[in-house]
PDB file of C-alpha atoms in Angstrom:
ATOM      1  CA  MET A   1       0.000   0.000   0.000  1.00 47.00           C
ATOM      2  CA  VAL A   2       1.303   3.443  -0.964  1.00 48.00           C
ATOM      3  CA  LEU A   3       0.422   5.013   2.410  1.00 54.00           C
ATOM      4  CA  SER A   4       2.464   2.543   4.438  1.00 50.00           C
ATOM      5  CA  LYS A   5       5.581   3.660   2.529  1.00 54.00           C
ATOM      6  CA  SER A   6       5.292   7.210   3.864  1.00 57.00           C
ATOM      7  CA  THR A   7       7.669   8.179   6.658  1.00 57.00           C
ATOM      8  CA  LEU A   8       4.798  10.082   8.312  1.00 58.00           C
ATOM      9  CA  VAL A   9       2.493   7.055   8.453  1.00 61.00           C
ATOM     10  CA  ASN A  10       3.147   4.575  11.269  1.00 67.00           C
ATOM     11  CA  GLU A  11       0.167   2.301  10.800  1.00 76.00           C
ATOM     12  CA  VAL A  12      -2.722   1.843   8.370  1.00 80.00           C
ATOM     13  CA  GLN A  13      -5.978   0.276   9.589  1.00 83.00           C
ATOM     14  CA  ALA A  14      -9.116  -0.513   7.604  1.00 85.00           C
ATOM     15  CA  VAL A  15     -12.545  -1.131   9.084  1.00 83.00           C
ATOM     16  CA  GLY A  16     -15.669  -2.588   7.528  1.00 79.00           C
ATOM     17  CA  SER A  17     -18.491  -0.556   9.030  1.00 81.00           C
ATOM     18  CA  GLN A  18     -19.381   2.725  10.658  1.00 84.00           C
ATOM     19  CA  LYS A  19     -19.739   0.963  14.009  1.00 86.00           C
ATOM     20  CA  GLU A  20     -16.234  -0.538  13.743  1.00 87.00           C
ATOM     21  CA  ALA A  21     -14.809   2.816  12.674  1.00 87.00           C
ATOM     22  CA  LEU A  22     -16.389   4.619  15.609  1.00 88.00           C
ATOM     23  CA  GLN A  23     -15.123   2.000  18.066  1.00 89.00           C
ATOM     24  CA  PHE A  24     -11.626   2.174  16.564  1.00 89.00           C
ATOM     25  CA  LEU A  25     -11.521   5.989  16.646  1.00 88.00           C
ATOM     26  CA  LYS A  26     -12.673   5.991  20.292  1.00 87.00           C
ATOM     27  CA  ALA A  27     -10.162   3.340  21.389  1.00 88.00           C
ATOM     28  CA  ASN A  28      -7.074   4.580  19.540  1.00 87.00           C
ATOM     29  CA  ASN A  29      -5.123   7.792  19.191  1.00 88.00           C
ATOM     30  CA  VAL A  30      -5.611   8.253  15.442  1.00 90.00           C
ATOM     31  CA  ALA A  31      -3.722  11.148  13.840  1.00 90.00           C
ATOM     32  CA  LEU A  32      -5.644  11.005  10.556  1.00 92.00           C
ATOM     33  CA  ALA A  33      -8.874   9.264   9.606  1.00 92.00           C
ATOM     34  CA  ILE A  34      -9.630   8.786   5.913  1.00 91.00           C
ATOM     35  CA  LEU A  35     -13.406   8.562   5.587  1.00 91.00           C
ATOM     36  CA  ASP A  36     -15.503   7.700   2.568  1.00 90.00           C
ATOM     37  CA  ILE A  37     -18.480  10.018   2.265  1.00 90.00           C
ATOM     38  CA  GLU A  38     -20.684   7.281   0.795  1.00 86.00           C
ATOM     39  CA  LEU A  39     -20.964   4.503   3.375  1.00 77.00           C
ATOM     40  CA  GLU A  40     -23.425   1.615   3.281  1.00 75.00           C
ATOM     41  CA  ASP A  41     -24.856   2.186   6.741  1.00 73.00           C
ATOM     42  CA  SER A  42     -24.608   6.013   6.806  1.00 77.00           C
ATOM     43  CA  ASP A  43     -22.341   8.700   5.438  1.00 86.00           C
ATOM     44  CA  GLY A  44     -18.836   9.847   6.297  1.00 88.00           C
ATOM     45  CA  PHE A  45     -20.037  13.238   7.508  1.00 92.00           C
ATOM     46  CA  SER A  46     -22.326  11.654  10.113  1.00 91.00           C
ATOM     47  CA  LEU A  47     -19.568   9.291  11.177  1.00 90.00           C
ATOM     48  CA  TYR A  48     -17.146  12.195  11.593  1.00 92.00           C
ATOM     49  CA  LYS A  49     -19.660  14.193  13.664  1.00 93.00           C
ATOM     50  CA  ARG A  50     -20.293  11.176  15.900  1.00 91.00           C
ATOM     51  CA  ALA A  51     -16.552  10.535  16.271  1.00 91.00           C
ATOM     52  CA  VAL A  52     -15.900  14.158  17.262  1.00 92.00           C
ATOM     53  CA  SER A  53     -18.771  14.001  19.773  1.00 92.00           C
ATOM     54  CA  ALA A  54     -17.149  10.847  21.179  1.00 89.00           C
ATOM     55  CA  GLY A  55     -13.805  12.631  21.642  1.00 90.00           C
ATOM     56  CA  PHE A  56     -11.954  12.111  18.343  1.00 91.00           C
ATOM     57  CA  THR A  57      -9.453  14.952  17.928  1.00 91.00           C
ATOM     58  CA  GLY A  58      -7.474  13.731  14.942  1.00 92.00           C
ATOM     59  CA  LYS A  59      -7.492  15.090  11.429  1.00 94.00           C
ATOM     60  CA  VAL A  60      -9.805  13.857   8.688  1.00 94.00           C
ATOM     61  CA  LEU A  61      -9.539  13.433   4.932  1.00 94.00           C
ATOM     62  CA  PHE A  62     -12.806  12.750   3.120  1.00 94.00           C
ATOM     63  CA  LEU A  63     -12.947  10.612  -0.027  1.00 92.00           C
ATOM     64  CA  SER A  64     -15.766  10.527  -2.543  1.00 91.00           C
ATOM     65  CA  ALA A  65     -16.485   9.311  -6.045  1.00 90.00           C
ATOM     66  CA  LYS A  66     -18.319  12.607  -6.547  1.00 84.00           C
ATOM     67  CA  GLN A  67     -16.547  15.927  -7.097  1.00 76.00           C
ATOM     68  CA  ASP A  68     -19.489  18.077  -6.050  1.00 75.00           C
ATOM     69  CA  LYS A  69     -18.724  21.555  -4.682  1.00 75.00           C
ATOM     70  CA  HIS A  70     -21.460  21.222  -2.056  1.00 75.00           C
ATOM     71  CA  ILE A  71     -19.846  18.034  -0.703  1.00 85.00           C
ATOM     72  CA  ILE A  72     -16.408  19.657  -0.679  1.00 85.00           C
ATOM     73  CA  ARG A  73     -17.687  22.778   1.087  1.00 81.00           C
ATOM     74  CA  THR A  74     -19.559  20.645   3.630  1.00 86.00           C
ATOM     75  CA  ALA A  75     -16.330  18.761   4.366  1.00 89.00           C
ATOM     76  CA  ALA A  76     -14.491  22.049   4.859  1.00 86.00           C
ATOM     77  CA  LYS A  77     -17.252  23.470   7.079  1.00 85.00           C
ATOM     78  CA  LEU A  78     -17.156  20.376   9.287  1.00 89.00           C
ATOM     79  CA  GLY A  79     -13.491  21.063   9.956  1.00 90.00           C
ATOM     80  CA  ALA A  80     -11.969  18.449   7.679  1.00 92.00           C
ATOM     81  CA  GLN A  81      -8.387  18.971   6.610  1.00 93.00           C
ATOM     82  CA  GLY A  82      -8.942  17.635   3.112  1.00 92.00           C
ATOM     83  CA  PHE A  83     -11.027  16.152   0.348  1.00 93.00           C
ATOM     84  CA  VAL A  84      -9.877  13.837  -2.440  1.00 93.00           C
ATOM     85  CA  ASN A  85     -11.838  12.378  -5.312  1.00 91.00           C
ATOM     86  CA  LYS A  86     -11.496   8.593  -5.579  1.00 90.00           C
ATOM     87  CA  ALA A  87     -10.551   9.005  -9.236  1.00 89.00           C
ATOM     88  CA  GLU A  88      -7.247  10.612  -8.199  1.00 89.00           C
ATOM     89  CA  SER A  89      -4.103   8.535  -8.436  1.00 87.00           C
ATOM     90  CA  LEU A  90      -2.779   6.720  -5.368  1.00 87.00           C
ATOM     91  CA  GLU A  91       0.207   9.063  -5.424  1.00 87.00           C
ATOM     92  CA  ASP A  92      -2.111  12.104  -5.242  1.00 87.00           C
ATOM     93  CA  ILE A  93      -4.029  10.575  -2.350  1.00 88.00           C
ATOM     94  CA  SER A  94      -0.738   9.798  -0.612  1.00 88.00           C
ATOM     95  CA  SER A  95       0.391  13.404  -1.195  1.00 89.00           C
ATOM     96  CA  ALA A  96      -2.846  14.659   0.368  1.00 90.00           C
ATOM     97  CA  VAL A  97      -2.234  12.470   3.430  1.00 91.00           C
ATOM     98  CA  GLU A  98       1.344  13.722   3.788  1.00 90.00           C
ATOM     99  CA  MET A  99       0.303  17.373   3.411  1.00 91.00           C
ATOM    100  CA  ILE A 100      -2.416  16.995   6.033  1.00 92.00           C
ATOM    101  CA  LEU A 101      -0.060  15.236   8.461  1.00 91.00           C
ATOM    102  CA  ARG A 102       2.387  18.130   7.982  1.00 91.00           C
ATOM    103  CA  GLY A 103      -0.325  20.595   9.018  1.00 91.00           C
ATOM    104  CA  TYR A 104      -1.672  21.741   5.649  1.00 90.00           C
ATOM    105  CA  THR A 105      -5.121  21.369   4.129  1.00 89.00           C
ATOM    106  CA  PHE A 106      -5.883  19.668   0.830  1.00 90.00           C
ATOM    107  CA  PHE A 107      -8.995  20.785  -1.070  1.00 84.00           C
ATOM    108  CA  PRO A 108      -9.646  21.280  -4.786  1.00 79.00           C
ATOM    109  CA  GLN A 109      -9.394  25.074  -4.921  1.00 62.00           C
ATOM    110  CA  GLU A 110     -11.836  25.568  -7.773  1.00 54.00           C
ATOM    111  CA  HIS A 111     -14.662  24.356  -5.528  1.00 50.00           C
ATOM    112  CA  LEU A 112     -14.085  26.668  -2.572  1.00 51.00           C
ATOM    113  CA  ILE A 113     -14.741  30.364  -2.158  1.00 48.00           C
ATOM    114  CA  ALA A 114     -11.124  31.267  -2.598  1.00 47.00           C
ATOM    115  CA  SER A 115     -10.451  34.922  -3.206  1.00 45.00           C
ATOM    116  CA  GLU A 116     -11.437  38.532  -2.815  1.00 48.00           C
ATOM    117  CA  LYS A 117     -12.545  38.550  -6.449  1.00 51.00           C
ATOM    118  CA  ASP A 118     -15.008  35.745  -5.746  1.00 68.00           C
ATOM    119  CA  ILE A 119     -16.536  37.593  -2.791  1.00 80.00           C
ATOM    120  CA  ASP A 120     -16.664  40.860  -4.745  1.00 77.00           C
ATOM    121  CA  GLU A 121     -18.510  39.035  -7.513  1.00 79.00           C
ATOM    122  CA  LEU A 122     -20.909  37.352  -5.089  1.00 86.00           C
ATOM    123  CA  LEU A 123     -21.861  40.410  -3.045  1.00 91.00           C
ATOM    124  CA  THR A 124     -23.361  43.720  -4.091  1.00 93.00           C
ATOM    125  CA  GLU A 125     -21.707  46.996  -3.046  1.00 93.00           C
ATOM    126  CA  ARG A 126     -24.264  47.434  -0.282  1.00 96.00           C
ATOM    127  CA  GLU A 127     -23.728  43.862   0.962  1.00 96.00           C
ATOM    128  CA  LEU A 128     -19.971  44.490   1.015  1.00 94.00           C
ATOM    129  CA  ALA A 129     -20.545  47.648   3.081  1.00 96.00           C
ATOM    130  CA  VAL A 130     -22.788  45.774   5.532  1.00 97.00           C
ATOM    131  CA  MET A 131     -20.237  42.933   5.722  1.00 96.00           C
ATOM    132  CA  ASN A 132     -17.451  45.405   6.484  1.00 94.00           C
ATOM    133  CA  TYR A 133     -19.446  46.959   9.331  1.00 96.00           C
ATOM    134  CA  LEU A 134     -20.390  43.519  10.680  1.00 96.00           C
ATOM    135  CA  LEU A 135     -16.706  42.625  10.770  1.00 94.00           C
ATOM    136  CA  GLN A 136     -16.038  45.816  12.737  1.00 93.00           C
ATOM    137  CA  GLY A 137     -18.480  44.565  15.366  1.00 94.00           C
ATOM    138  CA  LEU A 138     -21.271  47.060  14.735  1.00 96.00           C
ATOM    139  CA  SER A 139     -24.845  46.145  15.646  1.00 96.00           C
ATOM    140  CA  ASN A 140     -27.624  46.053  13.057  1.00 96.00           C
ATOM    141  CA  LYS A 141     -28.925  49.330  14.501  1.00 97.00           C
ATOM    142  CA  ASP A 142     -25.516  51.047  14.177  1.00 96.00           C
ATOM    143  CA  ILE A 143     -25.055  49.739  10.634  1.00 96.00           C
ATOM    144  CA  GLY A 144     -28.530  50.993   9.728  1.00 96.00           C
ATOM    145  CA  GLU A 145     -27.699  54.459  11.043  1.00 96.00           C
ATOM    146  CA  LYS A 146     -24.419  54.594   9.106  1.00 95.00           C
ATOM    147  CA  LEU A 147     -26.020  53.424   5.848  1.00 95.00           C
ATOM    148  CA  PHE A 148     -29.356  55.237   6.362  1.00 96.00           C
ATOM    149  CA  ILE A 149     -31.392  52.020   6.214  1.00 97.00           C
ATOM    150  CA  SER A 150     -33.654  50.245   8.713  1.00 97.00           C
ATOM    151  CA  ASN A 151     -32.540  47.486  11.091  1.00 95.00           C
ATOM    152  CA  LYS A 152     -34.801  45.097   9.161  1.00 97.00           C
ATOM    153  CA  THR A 153     -33.008  45.945   5.904  1.00 97.00           C
ATOM    154  CA  VAL A 154     -29.640  45.366   7.584  1.00 97.00           C
ATOM    155  CA  SER A 155     -30.921  42.007   8.808  1.00 97.00           C
ATOM    156  CA  THR A 156     -32.002  41.114   5.259  1.00 97.00           C
ATOM    157  CA  TYR A 157     -28.562  42.041   3.883  1.00 97.00           C
ATOM    158  CA  LYS A 158     -26.918  40.020   6.647  1.00 97.00           C
ATOM    159  CA  THR A 159     -29.022  36.956   5.744  1.00 96.00           C
ATOM    160  CA  LYS A 160     -28.137  37.344   2.051  1.00 96.00           C
ATOM    161  CA  ILE A 161     -24.418  37.681   2.871  1.00 94.00           C
ATOM    162  CA  PHE A 162     -24.492  34.534   5.022  1.00 93.00           C
ATOM    163  CA  GLU A 163     -26.326  32.589   2.307  1.00 91.00           C
ATOM    164  CA  LYS A 164     -24.039  33.726  -0.512  1.00 90.00           C
ATOM    165  CA  LEU A 165     -20.833  33.043   1.432  1.00 89.00           C
ATOM    166  CA  GLU A 166     -22.221  29.894   3.056  1.00 83.00           C
ATOM    167  CA  VAL A 167     -21.518  30.954   6.631  1.00 87.00           C
ATOM    168  CA  ASP A 168     -23.856  30.878   9.604  1.00 89.00           C
ATOM    169  CA  SER A 169     -22.518  33.583  11.912  1.00 91.00           C
ATOM    170  CA  VAL A 170     -20.435  36.743  12.016  1.00 92.00           C
ATOM    171  CA  ILE A 171     -17.662  34.654  13.587  1.00 90.00           C
ATOM    172  CA  SER A 172     -17.712  32.260  10.605  1.00 86.00           C
ATOM    173  CA  LEU A 173     -17.744  35.266   8.280  1.00 89.00           C
ATOM    174  CA  ALA A 174     -14.734  36.782  10.054  1.00 87.00           C
ATOM    175  CA  LYS A 175     -12.885  33.466   9.837  1.00 83.00           C
ATOM    176  CA  LEU A 176     -13.620  33.195   6.105  1.00 81.00           C
ATOM    177  CA  VAL A 177     -12.417  36.734   5.498  1.00 81.00           C
ATOM    178  CA  LYS A 178      -9.307  36.207   7.651  1.00 76.00           C
ATOM    179  CA  ASP A 179      -8.483  32.864   6.007  1.00 70.00           C
ATOM    180  CA  ARG A 180      -8.883  34.329   2.542  1.00 66.00           C
ATOM    181  CA  ALA A 181      -7.270  37.702   3.372  1.00 56.00           C
ATOM    182  CA  VAL A 182     -10.164  39.494   1.700  1.00 43.00           C
ATOM    183  CA  PHE A 183      -9.685  42.915   3.306  1.00 41.00           C
TER     184      PHE A 183
END
């Protein structure tokens, strides 16, 4: 197996079911779990959530036969360190594992919101202004006063920003902006 040749990989274990995987992740100090998104008895995302709830603190690389941007973004939102399509070569999968074990992430960039240009294209000028004020910590009322709009309108813009950027809080928004060095 290609992974067992890596100097960063001490041991490779395979399990046959979600139940076995959960038991193994609970009982062992696993640095990296490679999880298939499409499992017979559930899905890899559910397994990962259950493992984290049970105390798993290792890194995770999701595999899938599908290269769907929603799946990739969901993996990233869950805190995964990577995503690889099963169609990739074994060498590419091994490279992803090594990068993740070295502290990097491994996602297909074309499927993630990746740059200032993307955010500028997704948001209107007014949404960008509201986003900027949100990131400064202003309340909806304060933003409304600065932009001469009602609190309700600010709330609507905020909802649209969250939907377009696929975040669920100002904290998530700030993290996205910080990670992507947008401003």
